[in-house]
Coordinates of C-alpha atoms in Angstrom, one line a residue:
M4 CA 236.4 83.0 61.7
S5 CA 234.3 83.5 58.6
N6 CA 230.5 83.9 58.6
A7 CA 227.6 84.9 56.4
R8 CA 224.7 87.2 57.1
D9 CA 221.6 87.0 54.9
L10 CA 218.0 88.1 55.1
V11 CA 216.6 84.8 56.2
D12 CA 217.4 85.7 59.8
S13 CA 219.9 87.9 61.7
M14 CA 221.9 85.1 63.2
L15 CA 225.5 84.5 62.2
N16 CA 225.9 81.5 59.9
Y17 CA 229.5 80.4 60.4
V18 CA 231.3 78.9 57.4
F19 CA 234.6 78.6 59.4
N20 CA 235.0 79.0 63.1
R21 CA 238.0 77.9 65.2
S22 CA 239.1 79.5 68.5
R23 CA 242.7 80.5 69.3
D24 CA 242.9 77.5 71.6
D25 CA 241.9 75.1 68.8
P26 CA 243.8 76.3 65.7
I27 CA 244.6 74.4 62.5
A28 CA 248.0 74.0 61.0
V29 CA 248.2 75.1 57.4
H30 CA 250.8 75.8 54.7
Q31 CA 250.8 77.8 51.6
G32 CA 248.2 76.2 49.2
S33 CA 246.6 74.2 52.0
L34 CA 242.8 73.6 52.0
I35 CA 241.0 75.2 55.0
E36 CA 238.2 72.8 55.8
M37 CA 234.9 74.5 56.5
T38 CA 233.2 73.9 59.9
G39 CA 229.9 75.1 58.6
P40 CA 227.5 76.5 57.5
K41 CA 224.6 75.3 59.6
R42 CA 222.1 76.0 56.8
G43 CA 222.0 77.2 53.2
I44 CA 223.1 80.8 52.5
A45 CA 220.4 82.8 50.7
L46 CA 221.2 85.5 48.1
I47 CA 218.0 87.4 48.4
P48 CA 219.1 89.6 46.9
E49 CA 222.6 89.7 48.5
C50 CA 224.5 88.6 51.6
L51 CA 227.5 89.7 53.5
F52 CA 230.6 87.5 54.3
E53 CA 232.6 88.7 57.3
F54 CA 236.2 87.6 57.9
D55 CA 238.6 87.7 60.9
M56 CA 241.3 85.1 60.4
R57 CA 244.7 85.3 62.3
I58 CA 248.0 83.5 62.3
K59 CA 248.9 82.3 65.8
T60 CA 252.6 83.0 66.4
G61 CA 253.2 82.6 70.1
E62 CA 251.6 82.3 73.5
K63 CA 250.1 85.8 73.6
E64 CA 247.2 86.9 71.4
E65 CA 248.7 90.3 70.8
D66 CA 251.6 88.7 69.0
D67 CA 249.3 87.1 66.4
L68 CA 249.4 88.2 62.7
Q69 CA 246.2 89.4 61.0
L70 CA 245.7 87.2 57.9
I71 CA 242.5 88.7 56.6
D72 CA 239.9 91.1 58.2
G73 CA 236.9 92.7 56.7
M74 CA 233.8 91.8 54.6
I75 CA 232.6 91.4 51.1
E76 CA 229.1 91.7 49.6
L77 CA 227.8 88.9 47.4
D78 CA 225.1 89.9 44.9
E79 CA 222.7 87.4 43.3
M80 CA 222.5 89.3 40.1
I81 CA 226.2 89.3 39.3
M82 CA 227.4 86.1 40.9
P83 CA 228.0 83.4 38.3
E84 CA 226.5 79.9 38.6
T85 CA 229.7 78.2 37.6
P86 CA 232.2 77.9 40.5
H87 CA 234.8 80.7 40.5
T88 CA 237.6 81.8 42.9
T89 CA 237.7 85.1 44.7
R90 CA 241.0 86.1 46.4
I91 CA 240.8 88.0 49.7
N92 CA 244.0 89.9 50.4
G93 CA 245.2 90.7 53.9
D94 CA 248.1 92.2 55.8
S95 CA 249.9 88.8 56.2
G96 CA 248.7 86.8 53.2
S97 CA 245.7 85.9 51.0
V98 CA 242.9 83.4 51.2
D99 CA 241.2 82.1 48.0
M100 CA 237.4 81.3 48.3
C101 CA 235.6 79.2 45.7
L102 CA 231.9 80.3 45.2
A103 CA 228.9 79.6 43.0
N104 CA 225.3 80.9 42.9
V105 CA 223.0 77.8 43.0
S106 CA 219.8 79.2 41.7
D107 CA 216.7 76.9 41.7
G108 CA 218.5 74.9 44.4
V109 CA 217.7 72.9 47.5
E110 CA 219.6 72.2 50.7
A111 CA 221.2 68.9 51.3
T112 CA 222.2 67.9 54.9
V113 CA 224.7 65.1 54.8
E114 CA 225.2 62.8 57.8
V115 CA 228.1 60.3 57.8
V116 CA 228.4 57.6 60.5
I117 CA 231.4 55.2 60.8
S118 CA 229.5 52.2 62.3
E119 CA 232.3 49.6 62.3
L120 CA 236.1 49.4 61.9
M121 CA 237.9 46.3 60.8
V122 CA 241.3 47.9 61.3
N123 CA 243.0 50.0 64.0
G124 CA 242.5 53.3 62.2
F125 CA 242.6 55.0 58.8
D126 CA 242.5 58.4 57.0
L127 CA 239.1 59.3 55.5
S128 CA 238.4 62.0 53.0
I129 CA 235.0 62.9 51.6
S130 CA 234.5 65.1 48.5
C131 CA 231.4 66.2 46.7
V132 CA 230.6 66.6 43.1
V133 CA 227.4 68.4 42.1
S134 CA 226.2 68.0 38.5
S135 CA 224.2 70.6 36.7
S136 CA 222.8 71.0 33.2
R137 CA 224.5 74.5 33.2
Y138 CA 228.0 73.1 32.9
E139 CA 229.8 69.8 32.3
Y140 CA 231.5 68.0 35.1
D141 CA 235.3 68.3 35.4
G142 CA 237.8 67.9 38.2
S143 CA 237.6 71.5 39.3
K144 CA 234.0 71.1 40.4
E145 CA 234.9 68.5 43.0
F146 CA 235.5 69.9 46.5
Q147 CA 236.5 68.3 49.8
I148 CA 234.1 68.5 52.7
F149 CA 236.0 66.4 55.2
G150 CA 239.5 65.1 55.8
G151 CA 240.8 63.5 58.9
S152 CA 241.9 60.4 60.9
I153 CA 239.3 57.9 62.1
G154 CA 240.3 55.7 65.1
E155 CA 236.9 54.5 66.4
A156 CA 233.3 54.1 65.4
C157 CA 231.8 57.6 65.4
G158 CA 229.5 60.1 63.7
L159 CA 230.9 63.0 61.8
R160 CA 229.5 66.5 62.0
R161 CA 226.7 67.4 59.6
F162 CA 227.6 68.9 56.2
V163 CA 225.2 71.4 54.5
L164 CA 225.4 71.8 50.7
A165 CA 223.4 73.6 48.1
V166 CA 222.4 71.4 45.1
Y167 CA 220.6 72.2 41.9
L168 CA 217.1 70.7 41.8
D169 CA 216.6 67.6 39.6
T170 CA 220.3 66.9 39.4
V171 CA 222.6 64.3 41.0
M172 CA 224.9 64.8 43.9
Q173 CA 227.9 62.4 44.2
L174 CA 229.8 61.9 47.5
K175 CA 233.2 60.2 47.1
L176 CA 234.6 58.4 50.1
K177 CA 238.3 57.6 50.1
V178 CA 240.1 55.6 52.8
D179 CA 243.9 55.4 53.1
Q180 CA 245.7 53.1 55.4
K181 CA 249.4 52.8 56.0
G182 CA 250.9 49.9 54.1
S183 CA 247.9 49.4 51.8
N184 CA 246.3 50.8 48.7
G185 CA 243.5 53.4 49.1
V186 CA 239.9 52.3 48.8
E187 CA 237.3 54.5 47.2
H188 CA 233.5 54.4 46.9
C189 CA 231.1 56.8 45.3
C190 CA 227.5 57.4 46.5
S191 CA 225.0 59.0 44.1
F192 CA 221.9 60.8 45.3
A193 CA 219.2 62.2 43.1
C194 CA 218.2 65.7 44.3
E195 CA 214.7 66.1 45.6
L196 CA 212.7 69.1 47.0
H197 CA 211.9 67.2 50.2
G198 CA 212.7 63.8 51.7
C199 CA 215.8 61.7 52.5
A200 CA 217.9 58.9 51.1
S201 CA 220.6 56.7 52.6
E202 CA 223.3 54.2 51.6
D203 CA 225.2 51.7 53.6
V204 CA 228.8 51.3 52.4
R205 CA 231.1 48.5 53.3
L206 CA 234.7 49.2 52.4
E207 CA 236.5 45.9 52.0
E208 CA 238.3 44.9 55.2
V209 CA 238.4 48.5 56.4
A210 CA 235.1 49.9 57.7
S211 CA 231.3 50.1 57.4
I212 CA 230.0 53.6 56.8
S213 CA 226.4 54.9 56.6
V214 CA 225.6 58.0 54.5
K215 CA 222.3 59.8 54.8
V216 CA 221.1 62.8 52.8
T217 CA 218.1 64.9 53.9
W218 CA 216.6 67.3 51.3
S219 CA 214.8 70.5 52.1
A220 CA 214.0 73.9 50.5
L221 CA 216.7 76.5 50.9
I222 CA 214.0 79.1 51.8
E223 CA 210.7 78.0 53.2

């Protein structure tokens, strides 16, 4: 698990949380998809990130290897606003975490619903690009928030993102199906302090997808 503690409240805000009975399979260089957070993480003036991630090696928990364990403190005054990578070293490996301080930002809650399938199933990936006047867009600023197989109409879990006020957030939907070329669509949402916006996407002969973004202040 990996969670954040800030001064908004004393509750754990999980960024990644999977039980031993529900592990993920990863390889060196694999992306670890986040399962959170449930709300924005506030640097006022700092917050703690706690880690306890293990490698399952057998049937018994005592045989597992400790990947990383401990905590780091993130300080608003020294954290850069451009995305940067921090490496966390552990006894059995390392985990890289990409971070950025989104000052003057708002919270975007993204809801994605696959309302109709025209095929038996497909692989869906969703990535996010957040633009800012502080730096120009390049490929390194794009990050994946979901990747998985879709076999029926369903709603995905909610995704919470921090976005600079008065900028544009882009959500890229990519569908891959065996035996055919991938289909992509980009949804653009202008960032607001409050309110919501939605877009209905029909990917040709594959699926109909509804995307909704709700804006709110990071700290009320």
